[in-house]
Amino acid sequence: MRDRSLQLLDWYDVHARSMPWRVPPAERKAGALPDPYGVWLSEVMLQQTTVAAVRDYWRKFMGIWPTVADLAAAEDADVMAAWAGLGYYARARNLLKCARAVVADHGGVFPSDRATLLTLPGIGPYTASAVAAIAFDAPETVLDGNVERVMARLYDVHTPLPAAKPELMALAEALTPRERPGDYAQAVMDLGATICTPKSPACGICPWRDGCAGRIAGTATGLPRKTPKKAVPVRRGIAYVARRADGAWLLETRADKGLLGGMLGFPGSDWSDDPQPAPPMLADWQVLDATARHTFTHFHLELTILWAVVAEDAVPERGHFVGHDTYSPASLPTVMRKVHDLVADSLPIR
DNA sequence: TAACCGTGGCC
DNA sequence: TGGCCAAGGTT
């Protein structure tokens, strides 16, 4: 078993992917470790999110808030705006909570042990192990989607996810070496991301091909098995886009919890089978001849757009006007940016 | 425990 | 083109 993990480390020494938050294996072997703050930030951003999508966001955040103390001192709205487009916005809210907890409860120094990391907001079983292993070289085992797939194939596990998680975790733990656990964690995930991929695994060039039970049995490509998901329903809603005569846009900060929590958006109705109109102010609302469509994790949304131009002294019942000079569609979640894009060209105001 | 929670790329 | 998928956490 030990030999098998060392084989993977040899492979990683040659094939490690380069990432801005990562310290290459040659430097880690010489004793260098990455900044725990940067590792934690990358791991939170990478939750259910591709490396390609994270790269630029990570650089942006590290540029604006280079230390955990800087992030802890940031304005909530600035962090939410910077996170806009990356999705799963509870991560951004928990990111701030976590940064402030590290400053308030841990002297601004990231804890190095898994158990303490687990007590922090937004850090669950995977992220706690990942930060401990990658930032501190602690002998922890990471179990993410990559590792689940690699283990299911390596040991030909047919139990469907998520029921198979404890079994896959036990297999992954048994394989974790005492030497270079941080590199090993990154190596298994790199293997899953580049060789042992979901659809067409490149078994021919896999460092673990010889002992892979799934490859030998011919079952690898179909693993891991997963319990079927249920179909996603369609919900509908109404979005109201009000422009003031001076060009200002009517926006609303959404409630802190739930879908798009804490994000900026256009006021609107509920999203349901039968949405009830809920205009944010009295105005001559016009129906836009275009529907905004967007798919969330668990439902499709079709948004009818109503727009209006209102006087400069108009006072909304909900939301607040944002001046044309400070308004930035990039700071909106994607569904709201779609609404913006559809309506922007049609309005009689620039 | 299972539902909730985004987005963009891929085939 | 639409379902699948990605370095999951919270409730």
Tab-separated table of C-alpha atoms (C1' of nucleotides) in Angstrom:
chain	number	residue	atom	x	y	z
A	1	MET	CA	0.000	0.000	0.000
A	2	ARG	CA	2.803	2.372	0.908
A	3	ASP	CA	4.480	1.658	-2.411
A	4	ARG	CA	1.304	2.579	-4.225
A	5	SER	CA	1.090	6.041	-2.630
A	6	LEU	CA	4.791	6.649	-3.260
A	7	GLN	CA	4.238	5.788	-6.919
A	8	LEU	CA	1.657	8.541	-7.051
A	9	LEU	CA	4.032	11.024	-5.399
A	10	ASP	CA	6.637	10.196	-8.068
A	11	TRP	CA	4.002	10.879	-10.717
A	12	TYR	CA	3.038	14.156	-9.002
A	13	ASP	CA	6.670	15.306	-8.930
A	14	VAL	CA	6.561	15.320	-12.730
A	15	HIS	CA	2.918	16.102	-13.530
A	16	ALA	CA	1.694	18.438	-10.779
A	17	ARG	CA	-0.589	21.102	-12.180
A	18	SER	CA	0.564	24.672	-11.645
A	19	MET	CA	-1.812	26.876	-9.678
A	20	PRO	CA	-1.283	30.350	-8.232
A	21	TRP	CA	-2.009	29.183	-4.667
A	22	ARG	CA	0.100	26.052	-4.919
A	23	VAL	CA	3.748	25.480	-3.928
A	24	PRO	CA	5.320	23.106	-6.485
A	25	PRO	CA	6.514	19.701	-5.231
A	26	ALA	CA	10.210	20.546	-5.668
A	27	GLU	CA	9.871	23.522	-3.326
A	28	ARG	CA	7.732	21.619	-0.819
A	29	LYS	CA	10.340	18.873	-0.680
A	30	ALA	CA	12.840	21.612	0.206
A	31	GLY	CA	10.646	22.605	3.141
A	32	ALA	CA	8.522	25.410	1.707
A	33	LEU	CA	4.814	25.560	2.572
A	34	PRO	CA	2.105	27.847	1.148
A	35	ASP	CA	0.407	30.722	2.970
A	36	PRO	CA	-2.456	29.089	4.923
A	37	TYR	CA	-4.711	32.060	4.177
A	38	GLY	CA	-4.251	31.588	0.449
A	39	VAL	CA	-4.802	27.849	0.737
A	40	TRP	CA	-7.984	28.315	2.738
A	41	LEU	CA	-9.262	30.930	0.272
A	42	SER	CA	-8.569	28.617	-2.658
A	43	GLU	CA	-10.234	25.641	-0.982
A	44	VAL	CA	-13.404	27.563	-0.203
A	45	MET	CA	-13.553	28.897	-3.757
A	46	LEU	CA	-12.932	25.403	-5.134
A	47	GLN	CA	-15.918	23.883	-3.333
A	48	GLN	CA	-18.033	22.491	-6.199
A	49	THR	CA	-16.231	24.881	-8.529
A	50	THR	CA	-13.683	24.267	-11.287
A	51	VAL	CA	-10.059	25.380	-11.087
A	52	ALA	CA	-10.531	27.399	-14.282
A	53	ALA	CA	-13.358	29.416	-12.723
A	54	VAL	CA	-11.452	30.028	-9.486
A	55	ARG	CA	-8.105	31.287	-10.774
A	56	ASP	CA	-9.049	34.898	-11.508
A	57	TYR	CA	-11.278	35.244	-8.443
A	58	TRP	CA	-8.473	33.984	-6.203
A	59	ARG	CA	-6.014	36.496	-7.662
A	60	LYS	CA	-8.534	39.283	-7.314
A	61	PHE	CA	-9.237	38.490	-3.657
A	62	MET	CA	-5.525	38.128	-2.807
A	63	GLY	CA	-4.888	41.464	-4.501
A	64	ILE	CA	-7.610	43.338	-2.630
A	65	TRP	CA	-7.285	41.487	0.693
A	66	PRO	CA	-3.728	40.060	0.944
A	67	THR	CA	-4.079	38.844	4.539
A	68	VAL	CA	-6.820	37.344	6.676
A	69	ALA	CA	-6.809	40.556	8.736
A	70	ASP	CA	-7.491	42.597	5.609
A	71	LEU	CA	-10.399	40.358	4.688
A	72	ALA	CA	-11.783	40.407	8.220
A	73	ALA	CA	-11.849	44.210	8.084
A	74	ALA	CA	-13.609	44.345	4.702
A	75	GLU	CA	-17.131	45.621	4.148
A	76	ASP	CA	-19.664	42.826	3.642
A	77	ALA	CA	-21.021	44.412	0.450
A	78	ASP	CA	-17.529	44.677	-1.071
A	79	VAL	CA	-16.841	40.989	-0.498
A	80	MET	CA	-20.240	39.924	-1.865
A	81	ALA	CA	-19.702	42.112	-4.948
A	82	ALA	CA	-16.237	40.628	-5.504
A	83	TRP	CA	-17.688	37.111	-5.207
A	84	ALA	CA	-20.514	37.826	-7.681
A	85	GLY	CA	-20.580	35.283	-10.508
A	86	LEU	CA	-18.772	32.542	-8.597
A	87	GLY	CA	-21.967	31.084	-7.138
A	88	TYR	CA	-22.914	29.412	-3.861
A	89	TYR	CA	-22.976	32.763	-2.118
A	90	ALA	CA	-23.223	31.290	1.371
A	91	ARG	CA	-19.535	30.582	0.864
A	92	ALA	CA	-18.797	34.315	0.684
A	93	ARG	CA	-20.813	35.048	3.806
A	94	ASN	CA	-19.059	32.229	5.666
A	95	LEU	CA	-15.711	33.366	4.265
A	96	LEU	CA	-16.110	36.678	6.075
A	97	LYS	CA	-17.360	35.005	9.248
A	98	CYS	CA	-14.385	32.678	9.184
A	99	ALA	CA	-11.845	35.460	8.590
A	100	ARG	CA	-13.294	37.445	11.477
A	101	ALA	CA	-13.252	34.362	13.727
A	102	VAL	CA	-9.597	33.696	12.871
A	103	VAL	CA	-8.746	37.291	13.834
A	104	ALA	CA	-10.958	37.438	16.922
A	105	ASP	CA	-10.428	33.937	18.326
A	106	HIS	CA	-7.070	32.775	16.940
A	107	GLY	CA	-4.912	35.899	16.934
A	108	GLY	CA	-5.122	36.237	13.160
A	109	VAL	CA	-3.286	32.935	12.695
A	110	PHE	CA	-4.952	30.038	10.900
A	111	PRO	CA	-5.290	26.928	13.096
A	112	SER	CA	-3.147	24.046	11.861
A	113	ASP	CA	-5.138	21.124	13.204
A	114	ARG	CA	-8.166	19.620	11.534
A	115	ALA	CA	-10.375	19.612	14.629
A	116	THR	CA	-9.977	23.354	15.217
A	117	LEU	CA	-10.422	24.153	11.528
A	118	LEU	CA	-13.711	22.224	11.615
A	119	THR	CA	-15.117	24.677	14.158
A	120	LEU	CA	-14.822	27.586	11.694
A	121	PRO	CA	-17.709	28.738	9.441
A	122	GLY	CA	-17.691	27.297	5.939
A	123	ILE	CA	-15.043	24.699	6.786
A	124	GLY	CA	-16.404	21.164	6.637
A	125	PRO	CA	-14.766	17.712	6.630
A	126	TYR	CA	-13.119	18.117	3.236
A	127	THR	CA	-11.823	21.677	3.627
A	128	ALA	CA	-10.516	21.043	7.162
A	129	SER	CA	-8.462	18.102	5.931
A	130	ALA	CA	-7.324	19.955	2.816
A	131	VAL	CA	-6.078	23.027	4.695
A	132	ALA	CA	-4.377	20.920	7.382
A	133	ALA	CA	-2.669	18.726	4.795
A	134	ILE	CA	-1.798	21.296	2.112
A	135	ALA	CA	-0.932	24.311	4.280
A	136	PHE	CA	0.633	22.455	7.244
A	137	ASP	CA	1.557	19.033	5.847
A	138	ALA	CA	-0.603	17.324	8.481
A	139	PRO	CA	-1.286	13.611	7.798
A	140	GLU	CA	-4.965	14.115	6.933
A	141	THR	CA	-6.943	12.418	4.176
A	142	VAL	CA	-9.044	14.466	1.767
A	143	LEU	CA	-12.207	12.963	0.301
A	144	ASP	CA	-13.617	15.060	-2.517
A	145	GLY	CA	-15.331	14.088	-5.743
A	146	ASN	CA	-11.994	13.234	-7.355
A	147	VAL	CA	-10.848	10.970	-4.532
A	148	GLU	CA	-14.248	9.270	-4.411
A	149	ARG	CA	-14.005	8.473	-8.109
A	150	VAL	CA	-10.384	7.310	-7.932
A	151	MET	CA	-11.023	5.049	-4.922
A	152	ALA	CA	-14.231	3.602	-6.366
A	153	ARG	CA	-12.322	2.611	-9.511
A	154	LEU	CA	-9.097	1.520	-7.849
A	155	TYR	CA	-11.014	-0.898	-5.586
A	156	ASP	CA	-13.987	-1.544	-7.916
A	157	VAL	CA	-16.511	-0.289	-5.377
A	158	HIS	CA	-20.083	-0.619	-6.716
A	159	THR	CA	-21.931	0.877	-3.762
A	160	PRO	CA	-23.673	4.043	-5.028
A	161	LEU	CA	-22.840	7.494	-3.657
A	162	PRO	CA	-23.475	9.047	-1.254
A	163	ALA	CA	-23.885	5.806	0.742
A	164	ALA	CA	-20.398	4.724	-0.334
A	165	LYS	CA	-18.633	7.665	1.315
A	166	PRO	CA	-17.564	5.940	4.551
A	167	GLU	CA	-16.255	2.963	2.613
A	168	LEU	CA	-14.345	5.190	0.170
A	169	MET	CA	-12.983	7.270	3.047
A	170	ALA	CA	-11.628	4.170	4.758
A	171	LEU	CA	-9.908	3.101	1.554
A	172	ALA	CA	-8.467	6.591	1.023
A	173	GLU	CA	-7.192	6.767	4.612
A	174	ALA	CA	-5.458	3.418	4.327
A	175	LEU	CA	-3.595	4.739	1.324
A	176	THR	CA	-2.464	8.088	2.771
A	177	PRO	CA	1.307	8.073	3.360
A	178	ARG	CA	3.027	9.590	6.378
A	179	GLU	CA	5.518	11.261	4.063
A	180	ARG	CA	4.393	14.366	2.180
A	181	PRO	CA	0.675	14.079	3.006
A	182	GLY	CA	0.052	17.551	1.574
A	183	ASP	CA	1.537	16.687	-1.796
A	184	TYR	CA	-0.224	13.335	-1.707
A	185	ALA	CA	-3.621	14.990	-1.173
A	186	GLN	CA	-3.019	17.263	-4.142
A	187	ALA	CA	-1.663	14.343	-6.170
A	188	VAL	CA	-4.819	12.212	-5.814
A	189	MET	CA	-6.965	15.172	-6.794
A	190	ASP	CA	-4.719	15.975	-9.770
A	191	LEU	CA	-4.928	12.333	-10.819
A	192	GLY	CA	-8.717	12.472	-10.681
A	193	ALA	CA	-8.823	15.773	-12.554
A	194	THR	CA	-6.412	14.886	-15.351
A	195	ILE	CA	-6.196	11.073	-15.702
A	196	CYS	CA	-9.005	9.360	-13.803
A	197	THR	CA	-11.624	11.691	-15.284
A	198	PRO	CA	-15.394	11.081	-15.082
A	199	LYS	CA	-16.068	10.247	-18.733
A	200	SER	CA	-13.015	8.900	-20.553
A	201	PRO	CA	-10.286	7.989	-18.065
A	202	ALA	CA	-6.786	7.812	-19.530
A	203	CYS	CA	-6.004	4.441	-17.989
A	204	GLY	CA	-3.156	3.888	-20.438
A	205	ILE	CA	-0.995	6.557	-18.828
A	206	CYS	CA	-2.222	6.181	-15.226
A	207	PRO	CA	0.472	5.569	-12.596
A	208	TRP	CA	-1.980	3.267	-10.802
A	209	ARG	CA	-3.102	1.289	-13.857
A	210	ASP	CA	-1.414	-1.990	-12.887
A	211	GLY	CA	-3.303	-2.571	-9.662
A	212	CYS	CA	-6.572	-0.854	-10.603
A	213	ALA	CA	-9.435	-3.305	-9.955
A	214	GLY	CA	-11.941	-1.228	-11.909
A	215	ARG	CA	-9.748	-1.086	-14.999
A	216	ILE	CA	-9.042	-4.828	-14.834
A	217	ALA	CA	-12.738	-5.618	-14.376
A	218	GLY	CA	-13.693	-3.214	-17.168
A	219	THR	CA	-16.038	-1.280	-14.880
A	220	ALA	CA	-13.932	1.834	-14.254
A	221	THR	CA	-15.687	4.242	-16.618
A	222	GLY	CA	-19.076	3.609	-14.969
A	223	LEU	CA	-17.770	4.252	-11.454
A	224	PRO	CA	-18.590	5.647	-9.026
A	225	ARG	CA	-22.250	4.706	-9.166
A	226	LYS	CA	-24.635	7.398	-7.997
A	227	THR	CA	-28.206	7.323	-6.778
A	228	PRO	CA	-30.440	8.942	-9.433
A	229	LYS	CA	-31.387	12.575	-9.005
A	230	LYS	CA	-34.919	13.793	-9.223
A	231	ALA	CA	-36.055	16.079	-12.021
A	232	VAL	CA	-35.854	19.826	-11.468
A	233	PRO	CA	-39.129	21.808	-11.599
A	234	VAL	CA	-39.749	25.111	-13.378
A	235	ARG	CA	-40.498	28.179	-11.283
A	236	ARG	CA	-41.554	31.582	-12.510
A	237	GLY	CA	-41.234	35.101	-11.230
A	238	ILE	CA	-41.294	38.799	-12.048
A	239	ALA	CA	-38.310	41.154	-11.940
A	240	TYR	CA	-38.843	44.914	-11.798
A	241	VAL	CA	-36.261	47.175	-13.398
A	242	ALA	CA	-36.774	50.840	-12.558
A	243	ARG	CA	-34.559	53.530	-14.037
A	244	ARG	CA	-34.603	57.010	-12.605
A	245	ALA	CA	-34.513	59.910	-15.061
A	246	ASP	CA	-30.880	60.573	-14.049
A	247	GLY	CA	-29.943	57.000	-14.979
A	248	ALA	CA	-29.900	55.451	-11.488
A	249	TRP	CA	-30.999	51.804	-11.146
A	250	LEU	CA	-33.353	50.450	-8.466
A	251	LEU	CA	-31.658	47.538	-6.693
A	252	GLU	CA	-32.311	45.583	-3.543
A	253	THR	CA	-29.996	43.698	-1.212
A	254	ARG	CA	-31.491	40.254	-0.804
A	255	ALA	CA	-32.132	38.683	2.587
A	256	ASP	CA	-29.042	37.169	4.168
A	257	LYS	CA	-30.301	33.597	4.057
A	258	GLY	CA	-31.463	31.383	1.244
A	259	LEU	CA	-31.014	31.650	-2.494
A	260	LEU	CA	-28.594	34.429	-3.554
A	261	GLY	CA	-28.552	35.498	0.087
A	262	GLY	CA	-26.819	38.798	0.741
A	263	MET	CA	-26.477	39.567	-2.971
A	264	LEU	CA	-27.630	42.627	-4.864
A	265	GLY	CA	-30.475	42.187	-7.341
A	266	PHE	CA	-33.575	43.657	-8.925
A	267	PRO	CA	-36.671	43.665	-6.709
A	268	GLY	CA	-39.247	41.082	-7.686
A	269	SER	CA	-41.965	38.641	-6.882
A	270	ASP	CA	-41.552	35.322	-5.170
A	271	TRP	CA	-40.336	32.471	-7.373
A	272	SER	CA	-42.984	29.768	-7.433
A	273	ASP	CA	-45.608	28.005	-9.558
A	274	ASP	CA	-47.826	31.071	-9.403
A	275	PRO	CA	-45.792	34.200	-8.605
A	276	GLN	CA	-47.679	37.150	-7.149
A	277	PRO	CA	-46.857	40.612	-8.530
A	278	ALA	CA	-44.949	42.750	-6.033
A	279	PRO	CA	-43.885	46.039	-7.643
A	280	PRO	CA	-41.339	47.905	-5.488
A	281	MET	CA	-42.946	51.250	-6.238
A	282	LEU	CA	-45.791	52.927	-8.065
A	283	ALA	CA	-44.838	53.349	-11.721
A	284	ASP	CA	-46.010	52.848	-15.262
A	285	TRP	CA	-44.631	49.297	-15.545
A	286	GLN	CA	-44.090	47.952	-19.047
A	287	VAL	CA	-43.710	44.297	-19.945
A	288	LEU	CA	-40.415	43.566	-21.670
A	289	ASP	CA	-40.709	41.336	-24.700
A	290	ALA	CA	-38.074	38.916	-23.416
A	291	THR	CA	-37.875	36.358	-20.644
A	292	ALA	CA	-34.808	35.791	-18.502
A	293	ARG	CA	-34.113	32.076	-18.141
A	294	HIS	CA	-31.723	30.637	-15.624
A	295	THR	CA	-31.135	27.207	-14.123
A	296	PHE	CA	-30.202	26.836	-10.474
A	297	THR	CA	-29.143	23.610	-8.810
A	298	HIS	CA	-32.677	22.457	-8.081
A	299	PHE	CA	-35.012	24.421	-10.373
A	300	HIS	CA	-35.343	26.265	-13.670
A	301	LEU	CA	-36.387	29.891	-13.442
A	302	GLU	CA	-38.293	31.971	-15.994
A	303	LEU	CA	-38.374	35.643	-15.119
A	304	THR	CA	-40.819	38.076	-16.682
A	305	ILE	CA	-39.268	41.531	-16.761
A	306	LEU	CA	-41.233	44.707	-16.086
A	307	TRP	CA	-39.499	48.028	-16.575
A	308	ALA	CA	-40.314	51.667	-15.884
A	309	VAL	CA	-38.726	55.080	-16.003
A	310	VAL	CA	-39.483	57.148	-12.915
A	311	ALA	CA	-38.971	60.735	-11.843
A	312	GLU	CA	-35.834	61.898	-10.047
A	313	ASP	CA	-37.718	62.557	-6.825
A	314	ALA	CA	-39.435	59.168	-6.847
A	315	VAL	CA	-39.133	57.196	-3.595
A	316	PRO	CA	-39.271	53.390	-3.786
A	317	GLU	CA	-41.100	51.276	-1.224
A	318	ARG	CA	-38.452	48.580	-1.589
A	319	GLY	CA	-34.785	48.763	-2.518
A	320	HIS	CA	-32.574	51.767	-3.203
A	321	PHE	CA	-31.395	53.622	-6.255
A	322	VAL	CA	-27.784	53.115	-7.279
A	323	GLY	CA	-26.268	55.902	-9.340
A	324	HIS	CA	-25.410	55.181	-12.954
A	325	ASP	CA	-21.728	55.885	-12.211
A	326	THR	CA	-21.448	53.336	-9.388
A	327	TYR	CA	-23.782	50.705	-10.821
A	328	SER	CA	-21.883	47.601	-11.942
A	329	PRO	CA	-23.683	44.619	-13.526
A	330	ALA	CA	-20.580	42.546	-12.754
A	331	SER	CA	-21.395	42.775	-9.050
A	332	LEU	CA	-24.762	41.048	-9.612
A	333	PRO	CA	-25.396	37.297	-9.446
A	334	THR	CA	-25.697	35.794	-12.906
A	335	VAL	CA	-29.491	35.592	-13.082
A	336	MET	CA	-29.691	39.309	-12.280
A	337	ARG	CA	-26.973	40.097	-14.785
A	338	LYS	CA	-29.073	38.295	-17.400
A	339	VAL	CA	-32.001	40.534	-16.502
A	340	HIS	CA	-29.738	43.543	-16.881
A	341	ASP	CA	-28.472	42.395	-20.269
A	342	LEU	CA	-31.990	41.823	-21.577
A	343	VAL	CA	-33.349	45.154	-20.444
A	344	ALA	CA	-30.337	47.414	-20.926
A	345	ASP	CA	-30.658	47.710	-24.682
A	346	SER	CA	-34.412	48.304	-24.591
A	347	LEU	CA	-34.583	51.170	-22.140
A	348	PRO	CA	-35.064	54.727	-23.370
A	349	ILE	CA	-32.262	55.779	-20.967
A	350	ARG	CA	-28.555	55.024	-21.170
B	1	DT	C1'	-31.100	12.722	6.161
B	2	DA	C1'	-32.128	14.781	2.289
B	3	DA	C1'	-32.880	19.222	0.585
B	4	DC	C1'	-30.946	23.392	-0.386
B	5	DC	C1'	-27.493	26.222	-2.509
B	6	DG	C1'	-24.717	28.793	-8.539
B	7	DT	C1'	-22.222	28.709	-12.367
B	8	DG	C1'	-20.007	27.695	-16.743
B	9	DG	C1'	-17.928	24.187	-19.647
B	10	DC	C1'	-18.483	19.982	-21.875
B	11	DC	C1'	-20.233	16.420	-25.188
C	1	DT	C1'	-29.261	21.192	-26.441
C	2	DG	C1'	-29.822	19.555	-22.077
C	3	DG	C1'	-28.083	16.765	-18.529
C	4	DC	C1'	-23.802	16.013	-16.200
C	5	DC	C1'	-20.147	17.580	-13.707
C	6	DA	C1'	-16.602	20.368	-10.489
C	7	DA	C1'	-11.137	20.583	-4.549
C	8	DG	C1'	-18.814	20.661	-0.352
C	9	DG	C1'	-21.152	22.951	3.661
C	10	DT	C1'	-25.215	23.874	6.208
C	11	DT	C1'	-29.546	22.851	8.111
